Tab-separated table of C-alpha atoms in Angstrom:
chain	number	residue	atom	x	y	z
A	9	MET	CA	14.014	-142.153	-131.140
A	10	ASP	CA	16.495	-144.963	-130.594
A	11	LEU	CA	18.682	-143.708	-127.808
A	12	ASN	CA	21.686	-145.768	-128.363
A	13	LYS	CA	24.925	-143.799	-129.087
A	14	LYS	CA	22.960	-140.500	-129.453
A	15	ILE	CA	24.349	-137.567	-128.421
A	16	ILE	CA	22.381	-135.696	-126.149
A	17	ILE	CA	23.086	-132.485	-124.214
A	18	ILE	CA	21.147	-131.729	-120.910
A	19	THR	CA	21.168	-128.261	-119.311
A	20	GLY	CA	20.773	-128.118	-115.554
A	21	ALA	CA	22.030	-131.665	-115.365
A	22	SER	CA	23.782	-131.200	-111.846
A	23	SER	CA	20.413	-132.106	-109.852
A	24	GLY	CA	16.941	-132.850	-109.661
A	25	ILE	CA	15.311	-134.042	-112.802
A	26	GLY	CA	18.400	-133.288	-115.123
A	27	LYS	CA	20.389	-135.191	-113.151
A	28	ALA	CA	18.145	-138.417	-112.882
A	29	LEU	CA	17.056	-138.170	-116.554
A	30	SER	CA	20.993	-137.907	-117.624
A	31	LYS	CA	21.490	-141.411	-115.693
A	32	GLU	CA	18.563	-143.101	-116.968
A	33	LEU	CA	19.296	-141.842	-120.593
A	34	ALA	CA	22.832	-143.238	-120.099
A	35	LEU	CA	21.369	-146.573	-118.835
A	36	ASN	CA	19.175	-146.530	-122.337
A	37	GLY	CA	22.590	-146.343	-124.422
A	38	ALA	CA	22.734	-142.539	-124.622
A	39	ILE	CA	26.109	-140.323	-124.413
A	40	ILE	CA	25.462	-137.797	-122.320
A	41	VAL	CA	26.815	-133.958	-122.144
A	42	CYS	CA	26.094	-132.795	-118.666
A	43	THR	CA	25.563	-128.764	-118.461
A	44	ALA	CA	24.920	-126.487	-115.657
A	45	ARG	CA	26.659	-123.938	-113.370
A	46	SER	CA	28.196	-126.030	-110.943
A	47	LYS	CA	31.379	-127.550	-112.070
A	48	ASP	CA	31.643	-129.918	-109.299
A	49	GLN	CA	27.836	-131.015	-109.247
A	50	LEU	CA	28.304	-131.960	-112.934
A	51	ASP	CA	31.598	-133.583	-112.379
A	52	ILE	CA	29.978	-135.988	-109.656
A	53	VAL	CA	27.016	-136.567	-112.198
A	54	ARG	CA	29.419	-137.516	-115.142
A	55	ASP	CA	31.526	-139.452	-112.532
A	56	GLU	CA	28.239	-141.635	-111.668
A	57	ILE	CA	27.307	-142.256	-115.392
A	58	ILE	CA	30.578	-143.546	-115.871
A	59	SER	CA	30.732	-145.910	-112.813
A	60	LEU	CA	27.583	-147.200	-114.159
A	61	GLY	CA	29.021	-148.138	-117.570
A	62	GLY	CA	27.413	-145.229	-119.406
A	63	GLU	CA	29.597	-142.648	-121.408
A	64	SER	CA	29.230	-138.792	-120.561
A	65	ILE	CA	31.290	-135.790	-120.300
A	66	SER	CA	30.639	-132.724	-118.320
A	67	ILE	CA	30.777	-128.935	-119.678
A	68	GLN	CA	30.191	-125.997	-117.287
A	69	THR	CA	27.987	-123.625	-118.830
A	70	ASP	CA	25.660	-120.625	-117.995
A	71	VAL	CA	22.788	-120.561	-120.380
A	72	THR	CA	22.377	-117.113	-119.629
A	73	ASP	CA	25.455	-116.353	-121.613
A	74	ILE	CA	24.825	-117.128	-125.493
A	75	ASN	CA	29.198	-117.041	-125.695
A	76	GLN	CA	29.164	-120.031	-123.253
A	77	CYS	CA	26.363	-121.791	-125.040
A	78	ILE	CA	28.185	-121.654	-128.579
A	79	GLU	CA	31.403	-122.510	-126.793
A	80	MET	CA	29.421	-125.626	-125.325
A	81	LYS	CA	28.305	-126.602	-128.711
A	82	ASN	CA	31.906	-126.173	-130.165
A	83	LYS	CA	33.358	-128.662	-127.314
A	84	VAL	CA	30.708	-131.194	-127.694
A	85	LEU	CA	31.463	-131.241	-131.875
A	86	GLU	CA	35.274	-131.553	-131.096
A	87	GLU	CA	34.390	-134.265	-128.859
A	88	TYR	CA	31.794	-136.384	-130.739
A	89	GLY	CA	31.521	-134.844	-134.248
A	90	ARG	CA	27.596	-133.971	-134.078
A	91	ILE	CA	24.702	-133.374	-131.618
A	92	ASP	CA	21.444	-135.544	-131.821
A	93	ALA	CA	19.268	-133.839	-129.205
A	94	ILE	CA	19.200	-131.265	-126.507
A	95	ILE	CA	17.090	-131.251	-123.395
A	96	LEU	CA	16.243	-127.895	-122.234
A	97	ASN	CA	16.046	-128.455	-118.485
A	98	ALA	CA	17.784	-125.867	-116.395
A	99	GLY	CA	14.885	-123.624	-114.637
A	100	VAL	CA	14.388	-121.613	-111.612
A	101	SER	CA	10.951	-120.942	-109.844
A	102	MET	CA	9.367	-118.543	-107.330
A	103	TRP	CA	6.659	-118.405	-104.654
A	104	ALA	CA	5.452	-115.123	-103.946
A	105	LYS	CA	2.181	-113.012	-104.329
A	106	PHE	CA	3.031	-110.215	-106.892
A	107	ASP	CA	1.530	-107.406	-104.946
A	108	GLU	CA	4.133	-108.660	-101.725
A	109	ILE	CA	6.971	-108.640	-103.796
A	110	GLU	CA	9.355	-106.070	-102.639
A	111	ASN	CA	11.608	-105.643	-105.836
A	112	VAL	CA	10.437	-107.499	-109.251
A	113	GLU	CA	14.181	-107.535	-110.272
A	114	PHE	CA	14.536	-111.161	-109.945
A	115	PHE	CA	11.955	-111.639	-112.589
A	116	LYS	CA	14.824	-110.831	-115.084
A	117	ASP	CA	16.806	-113.742	-113.317
A	118	ILE	CA	13.913	-116.142	-114.158
A	119	MET	CA	13.175	-114.963	-117.615
A	120	ASP	CA	17.018	-115.232	-118.127
A	121	VAL	CA	17.289	-119.025	-117.142
A	122	ASN	CA	13.821	-120.139	-118.240
A	123	PHE	CA	13.310	-118.380	-121.612
A	124	HIS	CA	16.355	-116.660	-122.848
A	125	GLY	CA	18.563	-119.532	-121.663
A	126	ALA	CA	16.574	-122.060	-123.824
A	127	VAL	CA	16.701	-119.551	-126.931
A	128	ASN	CA	20.556	-119.310	-126.250
A	129	CYS	CA	21.081	-123.083	-126.308
A	130	VAL	CA	18.540	-123.436	-129.316
A	131	HIS	CA	20.297	-120.609	-131.297
A	132	ALA	CA	23.632	-122.442	-130.522
A	133	VAL	CA	22.906	-126.178	-131.580
A	134	ILE	CA	19.720	-125.867	-133.923
A	135	GLY	CA	21.908	-125.909	-137.175
A	136	GLU	CA	23.842	-129.147	-135.988
A	137	ILE	CA	20.445	-130.726	-134.750
A	138	LYS	CA	19.099	-130.346	-138.083
A	139	LYS	CA	22.196	-132.160	-139.755
A	140	THR	CA	21.055	-135.014	-137.720
A	141	ASN	CA	17.422	-134.843	-138.049
A	142	GLY	CA	17.388	-134.886	-134.163
A	143	LYS	CA	15.459	-133.471	-131.641
A	144	ILE	CA	14.805	-130.731	-129.325
A	145	ILE	CA	12.981	-131.515	-125.838
A	146	SER	CA	11.775	-128.779	-123.563
A	147	CYS	CA	10.951	-129.437	-120.179
A	148	SER	CA	7.921	-126.858	-119.753
A	149	SER	CA	5.008	-127.035	-117.192
A	150	GLY	CA	1.328	-126.865	-116.731
A	151	GLN	CA	1.934	-123.296	-115.841
A	152	ALA	CA	2.640	-122.769	-119.780
A	153	LEU	CA	-0.761	-123.182	-120.291
A	154	MET	CA	-2.596	-120.984	-117.596
A	155	GLY	CA	-1.684	-118.637	-114.721
A	156	ILE	CA	-1.093	-119.869	-111.238
A	157	PRO	CA	-0.986	-117.868	-108.065
A	158	TYR	CA	2.141	-116.837	-106.497
A	159	HIS	CA	4.221	-117.902	-109.567
A	160	SER	CA	3.658	-114.723	-111.765
A	161	GLY	CA	7.107	-114.699	-112.921
A	162	TYR	CA	7.646	-118.110	-113.610
A	163	VAL	CA	4.148	-118.515	-115.244
A	164	ALA	CA	5.354	-115.660	-117.699
A	165	SER	CA	8.596	-117.288	-118.420
A	166	LYS	CA	7.082	-120.601	-119.168
A	167	HIS	CA	4.361	-119.099	-121.602
A	168	ALA	CA	7.231	-117.413	-123.532
A	169	LEU	CA	8.847	-120.641	-123.874
A	170	HIS	CA	5.669	-122.532	-124.952
A	171	GLY	CA	5.303	-120.084	-127.579
A	172	PHE	CA	9.079	-120.068	-128.556
A	173	ILE	CA	9.139	-124.043	-128.998
A	174	SER	CA	5.991	-124.208	-130.910
A	175	THR	CA	7.317	-121.984	-133.388
A	176	ILE	CA	10.780	-123.669	-133.620
A	177	ALA	CA	8.645	-126.955	-134.510
A	178	LEU	CA	6.340	-125.147	-137.093
A	179	GLU	CA	9.630	-123.561	-138.601
A	180	ASN	CA	11.553	-126.650	-138.773
A	181	LYS	CA	8.721	-129.372	-139.490
A	182	ASN	CA	10.391	-132.359	-141.195
A	183	GLN	CA	13.846	-131.465	-140.440
A	184	ILE	CA	13.695	-132.041	-136.517
A	185	SER	CA	11.438	-133.264	-133.722
A	186	VAL	CA	10.317	-131.332	-130.859
A	187	LEU	CA	9.050	-132.671	-127.728
A	188	GLU	CA	7.229	-130.580	-125.182
A	189	LEU	CA	7.333	-131.968	-121.461
A	190	VAL	CA	4.261	-130.298	-119.702
A	191	LEU	CA	5.250	-130.921	-116.155
A	192	SER	CA	4.197	-130.571	-112.528
A	193	TRP	CA	3.663	-132.078	-108.897
A	194	ILE	CA	7.272	-133.688	-109.164
A	195	ARG	CA	8.744	-134.701	-105.925
A	196	ASP	CA	12.432	-134.821	-104.845
A	197	THR	CA	13.445	-131.724	-107.237
A	198	ASN	CA	15.222	-128.832	-105.872
A	199	LEU	CA	12.828	-126.311	-107.797
A	200	ARG	CA	10.990	-125.770	-104.741
A	201	ASN	CA	13.977	-125.239	-102.666
A	202	ASN	CA	15.522	-122.934	-105.007
A	203	SER	CA	12.569	-120.608	-105.629
A	204	TYR	CA	12.756	-116.586	-105.385
A	205	ASN	CA	10.343	-115.451	-102.234
A	206	GLU	CA	8.888	-111.918	-101.852
A	207	SER	CA	12.263	-110.366	-101.025
A	208	GLY	CA	13.893	-111.396	-104.299
A	209	ASN	CA	15.756	-113.954	-102.378
A	210	GLN	CA	16.050	-117.842	-103.212
A	211	ARG	CA	14.436	-120.047	-100.475
A	212	LEU	CA	17.333	-122.658	-100.084
A	213	LYS	CA	14.773	-124.901	-98.302
A	214	SER	CA	11.153	-124.890	-98.769
A	215	ASP	CA	8.653	-126.336	-96.122
A	216	ARG	CA	5.897	-126.771	-98.524
A	217	LYS	CA	4.988	-130.222	-99.227
A	218	HIS	CA	3.667	-131.761	-102.499
A	219	SER	CA	-0.010	-132.818	-102.631
A	220	LYS	CA	-1.311	-136.220	-103.303
A	221	GLU	CA	-1.550	-135.598	-107.041
A	222	SER	CA	2.148	-135.375	-107.185
A	223	ILE	CA	4.382	-138.261	-108.688
A	224	SER	CA	7.700	-139.148	-108.020
A	225	LEU	CA	11.179	-138.086	-109.653
A	226	ASP	CA	11.310	-141.905	-110.582
A	227	GLU	CA	8.153	-142.076	-112.223
A	228	CYS	CA	8.722	-138.774	-113.936
A	229	ILE	CA	11.523	-139.998	-115.603
A	230	LYS	CA	10.095	-143.450	-116.983
A	231	HIS	CA	7.177	-141.220	-118.536
A	232	ILE	CA	9.911	-138.829	-120.332
A	233	ILE	CA	11.863	-141.718	-121.382
A	234	LYS	CA	8.912	-143.388	-122.897
A	235	ALA	CA	7.728	-140.078	-124.704
A	236	ILE	CA	11.218	-139.630	-126.054
A	237	LYS	CA	11.569	-143.270	-127.158
A	238	ASN	CA	8.088	-142.969	-128.895
A	239	ASP	CA	8.764	-139.268	-130.702
A	240	LYS	CA	5.877	-137.745	-129.031
A	241	SER	CA	5.501	-134.170	-129.253
A	242	ILE	CA	3.859	-133.429	-126.298
A	243	ALA	CA	3.582	-135.457	-123.032
A	244	TYR	CA	1.796	-134.291	-120.019
A	245	ILE	CA	3.319	-135.532	-116.768
A	246	PRO	CA	1.195	-136.540	-114.489
A	247	SER	CA	-1.267	-137.472	-117.406
A	248	LYS	CA	-4.202	-135.624	-115.769
A	249	LEU	CA	-2.208	-132.166	-116.917
A	250	SER	CA	-3.516	-133.178	-120.502
A	251	LEU	CA	-7.081	-132.084	-119.021
A	252	ILE	CA	-5.935	-128.258	-118.699
A	253	PRO	CA	-6.705	-127.220	-122.207
A	254	PHE	CA	-10.169	-128.939	-122.259
A	255	LEU	CA	-10.944	-127.207	-118.901
A	256	LYS	CA	-9.549	-124.179	-119.707
A	257	LEU	CA	-11.504	-123.885	-123.004
A	258	PHE	CA	-15.082	-125.341	-121.726
A	259	PHE	CA	-14.866	-125.020	-117.647
A	260	ASN	CA	-12.616	-122.423	-117.468
A	261	ARG	CA	-14.299	-120.641	-114.317
A	262	PHE	CA	-14.350	-124.176	-112.575
A	263	LEU	CA	-10.370	-124.466	-113.545
A	264	GLU	CA	-9.982	-121.324	-111.803
A	265	SER	CA	-11.290	-122.003	-108.741
A	266	LEU	CA	-9.638	-125.263	-108.324
A	267	ILE	CA	-6.440	-123.558	-108.803
A	268	ILE	CA	-7.009	-121.106	-106.488
A	269	LYS	CA	-8.326	-124.007	-103.887
A	270	LYS	CA	-5.274	-126.158	-104.270
A	271	VAL	CA	-2.768	-123.328	-104.016
A	272	LYS	CA	-4.376	-121.964	-100.668
A	273	GLU	CA	-4.279	-125.543	-99.428
A	274	ASN	CA	-0.324	-125.692	-100.091
A	275	LYS	CA	-0.205	-122.283	-98.603
A	276	ARG	CA	-1.595	-123.324	-95.276
A	277	LYS	CA	0.779	-126.556	-95.262
A	278	GLU	CA	3.789	-124.166	-95.495
A	279	ASN	CA	2.297	-122.132	-92.473
C-alpha cells in the first residue's frame, strides 16, 4: 500500500502502539484520523503529528458505541471525502487466574472493546473502504491462536476477533485487503498497566517485566509499517510467533509446557 495521502483511521490512538503508529504513518505521508475515548490525549497526538509536518485530525470515539463509530465515519467523510484504511488497535487486557476472579463482569468490558469495538468500526466503514479498495488492519495477538494462562477473557476476545477478521477477508476478497498483525511481547505500551486483575479493577500500574524475547515499541512499529507497505495479509511480530501454528499442530504438548513455564516465570518476576 502506498501510504502517501491515504486517509487512515486508527482506533486507540491516544497511547502505546496506536500513538506511535499514528506518528510514523504520518511521517510516511498518510493523513491520520486519531480516535480514542480520551479527547485530551488524542489532541496531543494530533498536535504532535502536525508539528512534525504531517496532517491529522482527532475524533473522540468510544468504539463500543456503534452510533459513535458511525458518527466518526461521517466526520471523516465530511473532512476528506473517503476512507482508505482503518487500523483496529483499541484494546484492554487482563492478568488473573480464572478461578480466582471475584466477578467475571469485566469479561463483558474486554469483549466490548476488543471484539465488539472492532465489529462496530468495521461495520461503520467497510462500505467506504470497498469504494477505495482499501485496507482493514487488525492488531491481533499470539493469544488469538492458543490459550494463555491468566488471560482467559483476553484470549477469548482475540480468538473472536481472529475469526471475524478472517471471515471479512474471505467475504470481500478482491474488494478490500486485510492485514492481521499477530503481536506479543511489545515493550513500552500501556496494555499491561491497564489490565484487569482478580477484583475486576484495572491495575493502573504493573510491576511485571517483559521477557528477553520482547521487542521495543519502535521495532514493532517498523515491522507494522513494512507489512502495510508490502500488502501482507498476516505479520508475526516478533517473527518467532509464526512458529505457533506449526508447534500447535505437531508439538502441542511441548508448546503448552513452554507457555506455562513462561507464564510462571513472569508471575515470579511480579512477586
